[in-house]
Amino acid sequence: MRDRKRGSHRRVSMSPWKYVVATWLAGVLAAVGLGAVSPAGSALRSSLGLSAGALAWATSSITAVSAVLGIPAGWWILRIGAHRALSWGLFVMAVATAISATAGSWGLLLGSRVAEGVGYLLVFVAGPVVITRLTQGGIRSAALALWGTCVPMGLAVAAALGGVLASQWTWNRWLALTALGPLIMAGALTVVLPRLPRTPVQYPHRAVGTWNGALRLGAAYGSLSLVGVAVVMVLPLFLTEHRGVAPTVAGTVVALVCLGSAIGGLAASWLLRRGLALSSLVPLGVLMPVACLPAFSAEFPLAVSGGAATLVLLVDGLLISAVFAAVPAAVSRAEHVDVANGILNQLGSVGMLMGPPVFGLAIAAAGWGAVAAATFVFGGLGILLLLKDPRTSATCTADGVSRALEAPDGVDVGEGSEPLRKAPDVSKSNRNRI
């Protein structure tokens, strides 16, 4: 009898992870599409006659869509359902990527990348919502922290795989390959994921402070994303031009640095799963500007500089995962989770777009030492925003989380706090007694 109870507890606590991993894989494949153009950039420029600026627009147009439409996407996903939006987002990405693989002009390439950005936005707004509605308690915090590793993991896969295949394949074949993953995953999710109950759509709650928590987390995410993307973008230039490193070696260093961000997110997931408070992770952010000093200095050996840059991204990835884990506690109503993730994606994408030019201007004005200064400013802003939020806690006992969504029938959400559902009206119960 005791063994049977143990087996039941193990099934209850572990069963959500198959849905979490499936959703996480969808995010990784979408992030591969985000970084797919960069490995084939030289071939694209020569084949289509593109300037460096035109190629940059084609590369960044995906995040530009999220920077403009993140919040509206949250409202739309609230209406159609997160699991549908996740599958449809992957399907849109697959079709748009297939079109870009056949592009014969910059206009068609840009248009298909914008369409791909719409699918990317649906995936990255709906994914955390699916995880939130299928998990609870400590499992939810760990699962959302794992979701925070999707972008660096996908970019690392795109850089490593694309770097190998770009020299052997045409850019058309490489882009066509990146379309297969989202297409297969879209079909798999329709089979694997349970049908989630739709959240009743209500008019936006207009009370003062309704969105303060989500906006604060979104601003923190934007600041941290600005730092992470900027460091990755300016590092190759520093290695090749300032340190005289060969491009192949620089590419390897950058790939390892990107992997550091994913490792940081995985570490956050592991720590939160074991009950560590999110607020205890935030002070680690002070390591980022300190590590930038040796990372962007030619006075240190390359191994030391590369290790320091990896530490910057590791801490950055850890804090970004902490931001995602804090979202359910930052909203006051169940239906606001969708929109809160839209806010996160919109402000995070703004940070990704601003990062490279802001750091580039700082470097042009003050030299490579400005990287540490800019990291101190924007990373410090993200840290302050996270420390200011009293709901940044792994216990998930905040008022917002106590009113969330129930999991669909037949899905075990694991141990931890109460499932996301609205608390009963105590005053109404007392009136009935009288």
Coordinates of C-alpha atoms in Angstrom, one line a residue:
M1 CA 0.0 0.0 0.0
R2 CA 2.9 2.4 0.9
D3 CA 4.7 1.6 -2.4
R4 CA 1.5 2.3 -4.3
K5 CA 1.2 5.7 -2.6
R6 CA 4.8 6.5 -3.4
G7 CA 4.3 5.6 -7.1
S8 CA 1.2 7.8 -7.2
H9 CA 3.1 10.7 -5.7
R10 CA 5.9 10.3 -8.2
R11 CA 3.4 10.2 -11.1
V12 CA 1.7 13.4 -9.8
S13 CA 4.9 15.3 -9.3
M14 CA 6.6 14.4 -12.6
S15 CA 3.7 14.2 -15.1
P16 CA 3.7 17.9 -15.9
W17 CA 7.3 17.8 -17.2
K18 CA 6.4 16.0 -20.4
Y19 CA 4.2 19.0 -21.4
V20 CA 6.9 21.4 -20.1
V21 CA 9.6 19.8 -22.2
A22 CA 7.4 19.7 -25.3
T23 CA 6.6 23.4 -24.9
W24 CA 10.3 24.2 -24.2
L25 CA 11.3 22.4 -27.4
A26 CA 8.8 24.5 -29.4
G27 CA 10.5 27.7 -28.0
V28 CA 14.0 26.4 -28.8
L29 CA 13.0 25.6 -32.4
A30 CA 11.4 29.1 -32.8
A31 CA 14.6 30.7 -31.5
V32 CA 16.6 28.7 -34.1
G33 CA 14.6 30.6 -36.7
L34 CA 15.5 33.8 -34.9
G35 CA 19.2 33.1 -35.4
A36 CA 19.0 31.3 -38.8
V37 CA 20.0 34.2 -41.0
S38 CA 23.3 35.0 -39.4
P39 CA 25.3 31.9 -40.3
A40 CA 24.2 32.3 -43.9
G41 CA 24.7 36.1 -44.0
S42 CA 27.7 36.2 -46.3
A43 CA 26.0 33.8 -48.8
L44 CA 22.8 35.8 -48.7
R45 CA 24.5 39.1 -49.3
S46 CA 26.4 37.8 -52.4
S47 CA 23.4 35.9 -53.8
L48 CA 20.8 38.7 -53.4
G49 CA 23.2 41.6 -53.7
L50 CA 22.3 42.9 -50.2
S51 CA 24.1 45.6 -48.3
A52 CA 25.1 45.1 -44.6
G53 CA 22.1 47.3 -43.6
A54 CA 19.6 45.3 -45.6
L55 CA 20.9 42.1 -44.2
A56 CA 20.6 43.6 -40.7
W57 CA 16.9 44.5 -41.3
A58 CA 16.2 40.9 -42.5
T59 CA 17.9 39.6 -39.3
S60 CA 16.2 41.8 -36.8
S61 CA 12.7 42.0 -38.4
I62 CA 11.5 39.1 -36.2
T63 CA 12.1 40.9 -33.0
A64 CA 10.8 44.1 -34.5
V65 CA 7.4 42.5 -34.8
S66 CA 7.4 41.5 -31.1
A67 CA 8.5 45.0 -30.1
V68 CA 5.4 46.5 -31.8
L69 CA 2.7 43.8 -31.3
G70 CA 3.6 42.0 -28.1
I71 CA 0.8 43.4 -25.9
P72 CA -1.9 43.0 -28.6
A73 CA -0.8 39.4 -29.1
G74 CA -1.4 38.8 -25.5
W75 CA -5.0 39.9 -25.8
W76 CA -5.5 37.9 -28.9
I77 CA -4.1 34.7 -27.4
L78 CA -6.4 35.2 -24.4
R79 CA -9.3 34.8 -26.8
I80 CA -8.2 31.9 -29.0
G81 CA -6.4 29.8 -26.3
A82 CA -2.7 29.4 -25.6
H83 CA -2.3 25.9 -26.9
R84 CA -3.8 26.8 -30.3
A85 CA -1.6 29.9 -30.5
L86 CA 1.5 27.9 -29.8
S87 CA 0.8 25.4 -32.6
W88 CA -0.3 28.0 -35.1
G89 CA 2.7 30.1 -34.3
L90 CA 5.0 27.2 -35.2
F91 CA 3.1 26.5 -38.4
V92 CA 3.3 30.2 -39.4
M93 CA 7.0 30.2 -38.8
A94 CA 7.5 27.0 -40.9
V95 CA 5.6 28.4 -43.9
A96 CA 7.3 31.8 -43.7
T97 CA 10.7 30.2 -43.4
A98 CA 10.0 28.0 -46.4
I99 CA 9.1 31.1 -48.4
S100 CA 12.3 32.9 -47.3
A101 CA 14.3 29.9 -48.5
T102 CA 13.0 30.5 -52.0
A103 CA 13.4 34.3 -51.9
G104 CA 15.0 35.9 -54.9
S105 CA 14.9 39.5 -53.7
W106 CA 15.3 41.5 -50.5
G107 CA 11.6 42.5 -50.5
L108 CA 10.4 38.9 -50.4
L109 CA 13.1 37.9 -47.9
L110 CA 12.1 40.8 -45.6
G111 CA 8.3 40.1 -46.0
S112 CA 8.8 36.4 -45.1
R113 CA 10.9 37.3 -42.1
V114 CA 8.2 39.7 -40.9
A115 CA 5.6 36.9 -41.3
E116 CA 8.0 34.6 -39.4
G117 CA 8.1 37.2 -36.7
V118 CA 4.4 37.0 -36.2
G119 CA 4.7 33.2 -35.6
Y120 CA 7.7 33.8 -33.3
L121 CA 5.6 36.2 -31.3
L122 CA 2.7 33.8 -30.9
V123 CA 5.1 31.1 -29.7
F124 CA 6.9 33.2 -27.1
V125 CA 3.7 34.7 -25.7
A126 CA 1.7 31.5 -25.6
G127 CA 4.5 29.2 -24.4
P128 CA 4.8 30.6 -20.9
V129 CA 1.0 30.7 -20.6
V130 CA 0.8 27.0 -21.5
I131 CA 3.4 26.2 -18.8
T132 CA 1.7 28.3 -16.2
R133 CA -1.6 26.6 -16.7
L134 CA -0.2 23.1 -16.6
T135 CA 2.0 23.5 -13.5
Q136 CA 1.9 24.9 -10.0
G137 CA 4.1 25.8 -7.0
G138 CA 7.8 25.0 -7.2
I139 CA 7.4 23.1 -10.4
R140 CA 5.9 26.2 -12.1
S141 CA 8.8 28.4 -11.0
A142 CA 11.4 25.9 -12.3
A143 CA 9.5 25.3 -15.5
L144 CA 9.2 29.0 -16.3
A145 CA 12.8 29.4 -15.5
L146 CA 13.6 26.6 -18.0
W147 CA 11.5 28.5 -20.6
G148 CA 13.9 31.5 -20.1
T149 CA 16.6 29.4 -21.7
C150 CA 14.8 29.0 -25.1
V151 CA 16.4 31.9 -26.9
P152 CA 20.0 31.3 -25.9
M153 CA 19.7 27.6 -26.5
G154 CA 18.1 28.2 -29.9
L155 CA 20.7 30.8 -30.9
A156 CA 23.5 28.4 -29.9
V157 CA 22.0 25.6 -32.0
A158 CA 21.6 27.9 -35.0
A159 CA 25.2 29.2 -34.6
A160 CA 26.7 25.8 -34.2
L161 CA 24.7 23.9 -36.8
G162 CA 24.5 26.8 -39.2
G163 CA 28.2 27.3 -39.0
V164 CA 28.9 23.8 -40.1
L165 CA 26.2 23.5 -42.8
A166 CA 26.5 27.1 -44.2
S167 CA 30.0 26.2 -45.6
Q168 CA 28.7 23.0 -47.2
W169 CA 25.1 23.9 -48.2
T170 CA 23.5 26.7 -50.1
W171 CA 21.7 29.3 -47.9
N172 CA 18.4 28.1 -49.4
R173 CA 18.9 24.5 -48.2
W174 CA 19.9 25.7 -44.7
L175 CA 16.8 27.9 -44.3
A176 CA 14.6 25.1 -45.6
L177 CA 16.0 22.8 -43.0
T178 CA 15.2 25.3 -40.2
A179 CA 11.5 25.2 -41.5
L180 CA 11.2 21.5 -40.8
G181 CA 11.6 21.7 -37.0
P182 CA 8.7 24.1 -36.3
L183 CA 6.4 22.2 -38.8
I184 CA 7.0 18.8 -37.2
M185 CA 6.7 20.3 -33.7
A186 CA 3.4 22.1 -34.6
G187 CA 1.9 18.7 -35.4
A188 CA 3.4 17.0 -32.4
L189 CA 2.0 19.6 -30.0
T190 CA -1.6 19.1 -31.3
V191 CA -1.2 15.5 -30.2
V192 CA 0.8 15.9 -27.0
L193 CA -0.7 19.0 -25.3
P194 CA -4.1 18.6 -23.5
R195 CA -6.8 21.0 -24.5
L196 CA -6.6 23.9 -22.1
P197 CA -9.9 25.5 -21.0
R198 CA -10.4 29.0 -22.3
T199 CA -10.1 31.9 -19.9
P200 CA -13.3 34.0 -19.8
V201 CA -12.5 37.2 -21.7
Q202 CA -13.3 40.3 -19.7
Y203 CA -12.8 44.0 -20.2
P204 CA -9.4 45.2 -19.1
H205 CA -9.3 45.8 -15.4
R206 CA -8.7 49.6 -15.1
A207 CA -7.8 49.8 -11.4
V208 CA -4.7 51.8 -10.6
G209 CA -1.7 49.4 -10.4
T210 CA -3.2 46.5 -12.3
W211 CA -0.3 46.2 -14.6
N212 CA 2.5 47.6 -12.4
G213 CA 4.0 44.2 -11.6
A214 CA 4.0 43.0 -15.3
L215 CA 5.4 46.3 -16.5
R216 CA 8.1 46.3 -13.9
L217 CA 9.1 42.7 -14.9
G218 CA 8.9 43.7 -18.6
A219 CA 11.2 46.6 -18.1
A220 CA 13.7 44.4 -16.2
Y221 CA 13.5 41.8 -18.9
G222 CA 14.1 44.6 -21.5
S223 CA 17.2 45.9 -19.7
L224 CA 18.7 42.4 -19.2
S225 CA 17.9 41.4 -22.8
L226 CA 19.6 44.6 -24.0
V227 CA 22.8 43.7 -22.1
G228 CA 22.8 40.1 -23.2
V229 CA 22.2 40.7 -26.9
A230 CA 24.6 43.7 -27.0
V231 CA 27.5 41.7 -25.4
V232 CA 27.0 38.9 -27.9
M233 CA 26.9 41.3 -30.9
V234 CA 29.9 43.4 -30.0
L235 CA 32.1 40.5 -28.8
P236 CA 33.1 39.2 -32.3
L237 CA 34.2 42.7 -33.4
F238 CA 36.3 43.1 -30.3
L239 CA 37.9 39.7 -30.7
T240 CA 38.7 40.1 -34.4
E241 CA 39.6 43.8 -34.6
H242 CA 41.0 44.6 -31.2
R243 CA 42.6 41.3 -30.3
G244 CA 43.4 40.0 -33.8
V245 CA 41.7 36.7 -33.2
A246 CA 40.8 34.6 -36.3
P247 CA 37.1 34.6 -37.3
T248 CA 36.7 30.9 -36.7
V249 CA 38.1 31.1 -33.2
A250 CA 36.0 34.2 -32.5
G251 CA 32.9 32.3 -33.7
T252 CA 33.7 29.4 -31.3
V253 CA 34.1 31.8 -28.4
V254 CA 30.8 33.5 -29.1
A255 CA 29.0 30.1 -29.3
L256 CA 30.4 29.2 -25.9
V257 CA 29.3 32.5 -24.5
C258 CA 25.8 32.1 -25.8
L259 CA 25.7 28.6 -24.2
G260 CA 26.6 30.3 -20.9
S261 CA 23.3 32.1 -21.0
A262 CA 21.4 28.8 -21.4
I263 CA 23.4 27.2 -18.6
G264 CA 22.5 30.2 -16.3
G265 CA 18.8 29.6 -17.1
L266 CA 19.1 25.9 -16.4
A267 CA 20.8 26.7 -13.1
A268 CA 18.0 29.0 -12.2
S269 CA 15.4 26.2 -13.0
W270 CA 17.4 23.7 -10.8
L271 CA 17.7 26.1 -7.9
L272 CA 14.0 27.2 -8.0
R273 CA 12.9 23.6 -8.2
R274 CA 14.6 23.1 -4.9
G275 CA 12.9 26.0 -3.2
L276 CA 15.4 28.8 -3.5
A277 CA 13.7 32.2 -3.5
L278 CA 13.9 34.2 -6.7
S279 CA 14.9 37.3 -4.7
S280 CA 18.1 35.5 -3.6
L281 CA 19.3 35.2 -7.2
V282 CA 19.0 38.9 -8.1
P283 CA 22.1 40.2 -6.3
L284 CA 24.2 38.0 -8.5
G285 CA 23.6 40.7 -11.2
V286 CA 26.5 42.8 -9.8
L287 CA 28.9 40.3 -11.3
M288 CA 28.0 41.3 -14.9
P289 CA 29.7 44.7 -15.1
V290 CA 32.6 43.4 -13.1
A291 CA 33.1 40.5 -15.5
C292 CA 32.9 42.8 -18.5
L293 CA 36.2 44.4 -17.4
P294 CA 38.4 41.4 -18.2
A295 CA 36.0 40.2 -21.0
F296 CA 36.7 43.3 -23.1
S297 CA 40.4 43.9 -22.2
A298 CA 43.3 42.8 -24.3
E299 CA 45.5 42.6 -21.3
F300 CA 44.1 39.2 -20.2
P301 CA 44.6 35.9 -21.9
L302 CA 41.9 34.9 -24.4
A303 CA 40.7 32.1 -22.1
V304 CA 40.2 34.5 -19.3
S305 CA 38.4 37.0 -21.4
G306 CA 36.2 34.3 -22.9
G307 CA 35.4 32.9 -19.5
A308 CA 34.5 36.3 -18.2
A309 CA 32.2 37.0 -21.1
T310 CA 30.6 33.6 -20.5
L311 CA 30.0 34.6 -16.8
V312 CA 28.3 37.8 -18.0
L313 CA 25.9 35.8 -20.1
L314 CA 25.4 33.1 -17.5
V315 CA 24.3 35.6 -14.9
D316 CA 22.2 37.4 -17.5
G317 CA 20.4 34.2 -18.5
L318 CA 19.9 33.3 -14.8
L319 CA 18.2 36.6 -14.1
I320 CA 16.0 36.4 -17.3
S321 CA 14.8 33.0 -16.2
A322 CA 14.0 34.4 -12.8
V323 CA 11.9 37.1 -14.5
F324 CA 9.8 34.5 -16.3
A325 CA 9.3 32.5 -13.1
A326 CA 8.0 35.7 -11.4
V327 CA 5.3 36.5 -13.9
P328 CA 2.4 34.5 -12.4
A329 CA 2.9 36.3 -9.0
A330 CA 2.9 39.7 -10.8
V331 CA -0.7 39.7 -12.0
S332 CA -3.9 40.0 -10.0
R333 CA -6.2 38.0 -12.2
A334 CA -5.9 34.7 -14.0
E335 CA -6.7 36.1 -17.4
H336 CA -3.9 38.7 -17.1
V337 CA -1.2 36.0 -17.5
D338 CA -1.5 36.1 -21.3
V339 CA -1.2 39.8 -21.5
A340 CA 1.6 39.9 -19.0
N341 CA 3.6 37.6 -21.2
G342 CA 2.8 39.9 -24.1
I343 CA 4.2 42.9 -22.1
L344 CA 7.3 40.9 -21.3
N345 CA 7.9 40.0 -25.0
Q346 CA 7.3 43.5 -26.2
L347 CA 9.6 45.3 -23.8
G348 CA 12.2 42.5 -24.1
S349 CA 12.2 42.8 -27.9
V350 CA 12.6 46.6 -27.5
G351 CA 15.7 45.9 -25.4
M352 CA 17.1 43.4 -28.0
L353 CA 16.7 46.0 -30.8
M354 CA 18.2 48.8 -28.8
G355 CA 21.2 46.8 -27.4
P356 CA 23.6 46.7 -30.3
P357 CA 23.2 50.3 -31.4
V358 CA 23.4 51.7 -27.8
F359 CA 26.5 49.7 -27.0
G360 CA 28.0 50.6 -30.4
L361 CA 27.5 54.3 -29.7
A362 CA 29.1 53.9 -26.2
I363 CA 32.1 52.1 -27.6
A364 CA 32.6 54.7 -30.4
A365 CA 32.5 57.5 -27.8
A366 CA 34.6 56.0 -25.0
G367 CA 36.3 52.8 -26.2
W368 CA 35.9 49.2 -25.2
G369 CA 35.8 50.1 -21.5
A370 CA 32.4 51.6 -22.1
V371 CA 31.0 48.0 -22.3
A372 CA 31.4 47.6 -18.6
A373 CA 29.9 51.0 -18.0
A374 CA 26.8 50.4 -20.2
T375 CA 26.4 47.0 -18.6
F376 CA 26.5 48.6 -15.2
V377 CA 23.8 51.1 -16.2
F378 CA 21.3 48.8 -17.9
G379 CA 22.0 45.7 -15.9
G380 CA 21.8 47.7 -12.8
L381 CA 18.4 49.0 -13.9
G382 CA 17.2 45.5 -14.3
I383 CA 18.5 44.5 -10.9
L384 CA 16.8 47.5 -9.2
L385 CA 13.5 46.7 -10.8
L386 CA 13.6 43.1 -9.7
L387 CA 14.7 44.0 -6.1
K388 CA 11.8 46.6 -5.9
D389 CA 9.2 43.9 -6.7
P390 CA 8.2 42.3 -3.4
R391 CA 6.5 39.5 -5.3
T392 CA 9.8 38.1 -6.6
S393 CA 9.6 34.9 -4.5
A394 CA 9.7 31.2 -5.3
T395 CA 7.0 30.4 -2.8
C396 CA 4.3 31.7 -5.2
T397 CA 2.0 32.9 -2.4
A398 CA 1.3 36.2 -3.9
D399 CA -2.3 37.3 -4.3
G400 CA -2.1 37.1 -8.1
V401 CA -1.0 33.5 -8.1
S402 CA -3.7 32.5 -5.6
R403 CA -6.3 33.5 -8.2
A404 CA -5.1 31.7 -11.3
L405 CA -6.3 29.0 -13.6
E406 CA -7.2 25.4 -13.0
A407 CA -5.4 22.8 -15.0
P408 CA -7.5 20.8 -17.5
D409 CA -9.2 17.6 -16.4
G410 CA -6.9 14.6 -16.3
V411 CA -3.7 16.7 -16.0
D412 CA -1.7 16.4 -12.8
V413 CA 0.1 19.7 -12.0
G414 CA 2.3 18.4 -9.3
E415 CA 2.9 19.3 -5.7
G416 CA 3.2 22.8 -4.3
S417 CA 0.8 25.6 -3.8
E418 CA -2.9 25.5 -4.6
P419 CA -3.8 25.2 -8.3
L420 CA -4.4 28.5 -10.0
R421 CA -8.1 29.3 -9.4
K422 CA -10.0 32.1 -7.9
A423 CA -10.6 32.1 -4.2
P424 CA -14.1 31.7 -2.9
D425 CA -16.1 34.7 -1.9
V426 CA -16.1 34.5 1.9
S427 CA -18.4 37.4 2.4
K428 CA -21.1 35.8 0.2
S429 CA -20.8 32.6 2.3
N430 CA -21.3 34.5 5.5
R431 CA -24.4 36.3 4.1
N432 CA -25.9 32.9 3.1
R433 CA -25.5 31.7 6.7
I434 CA -27.3 34.7 8.1

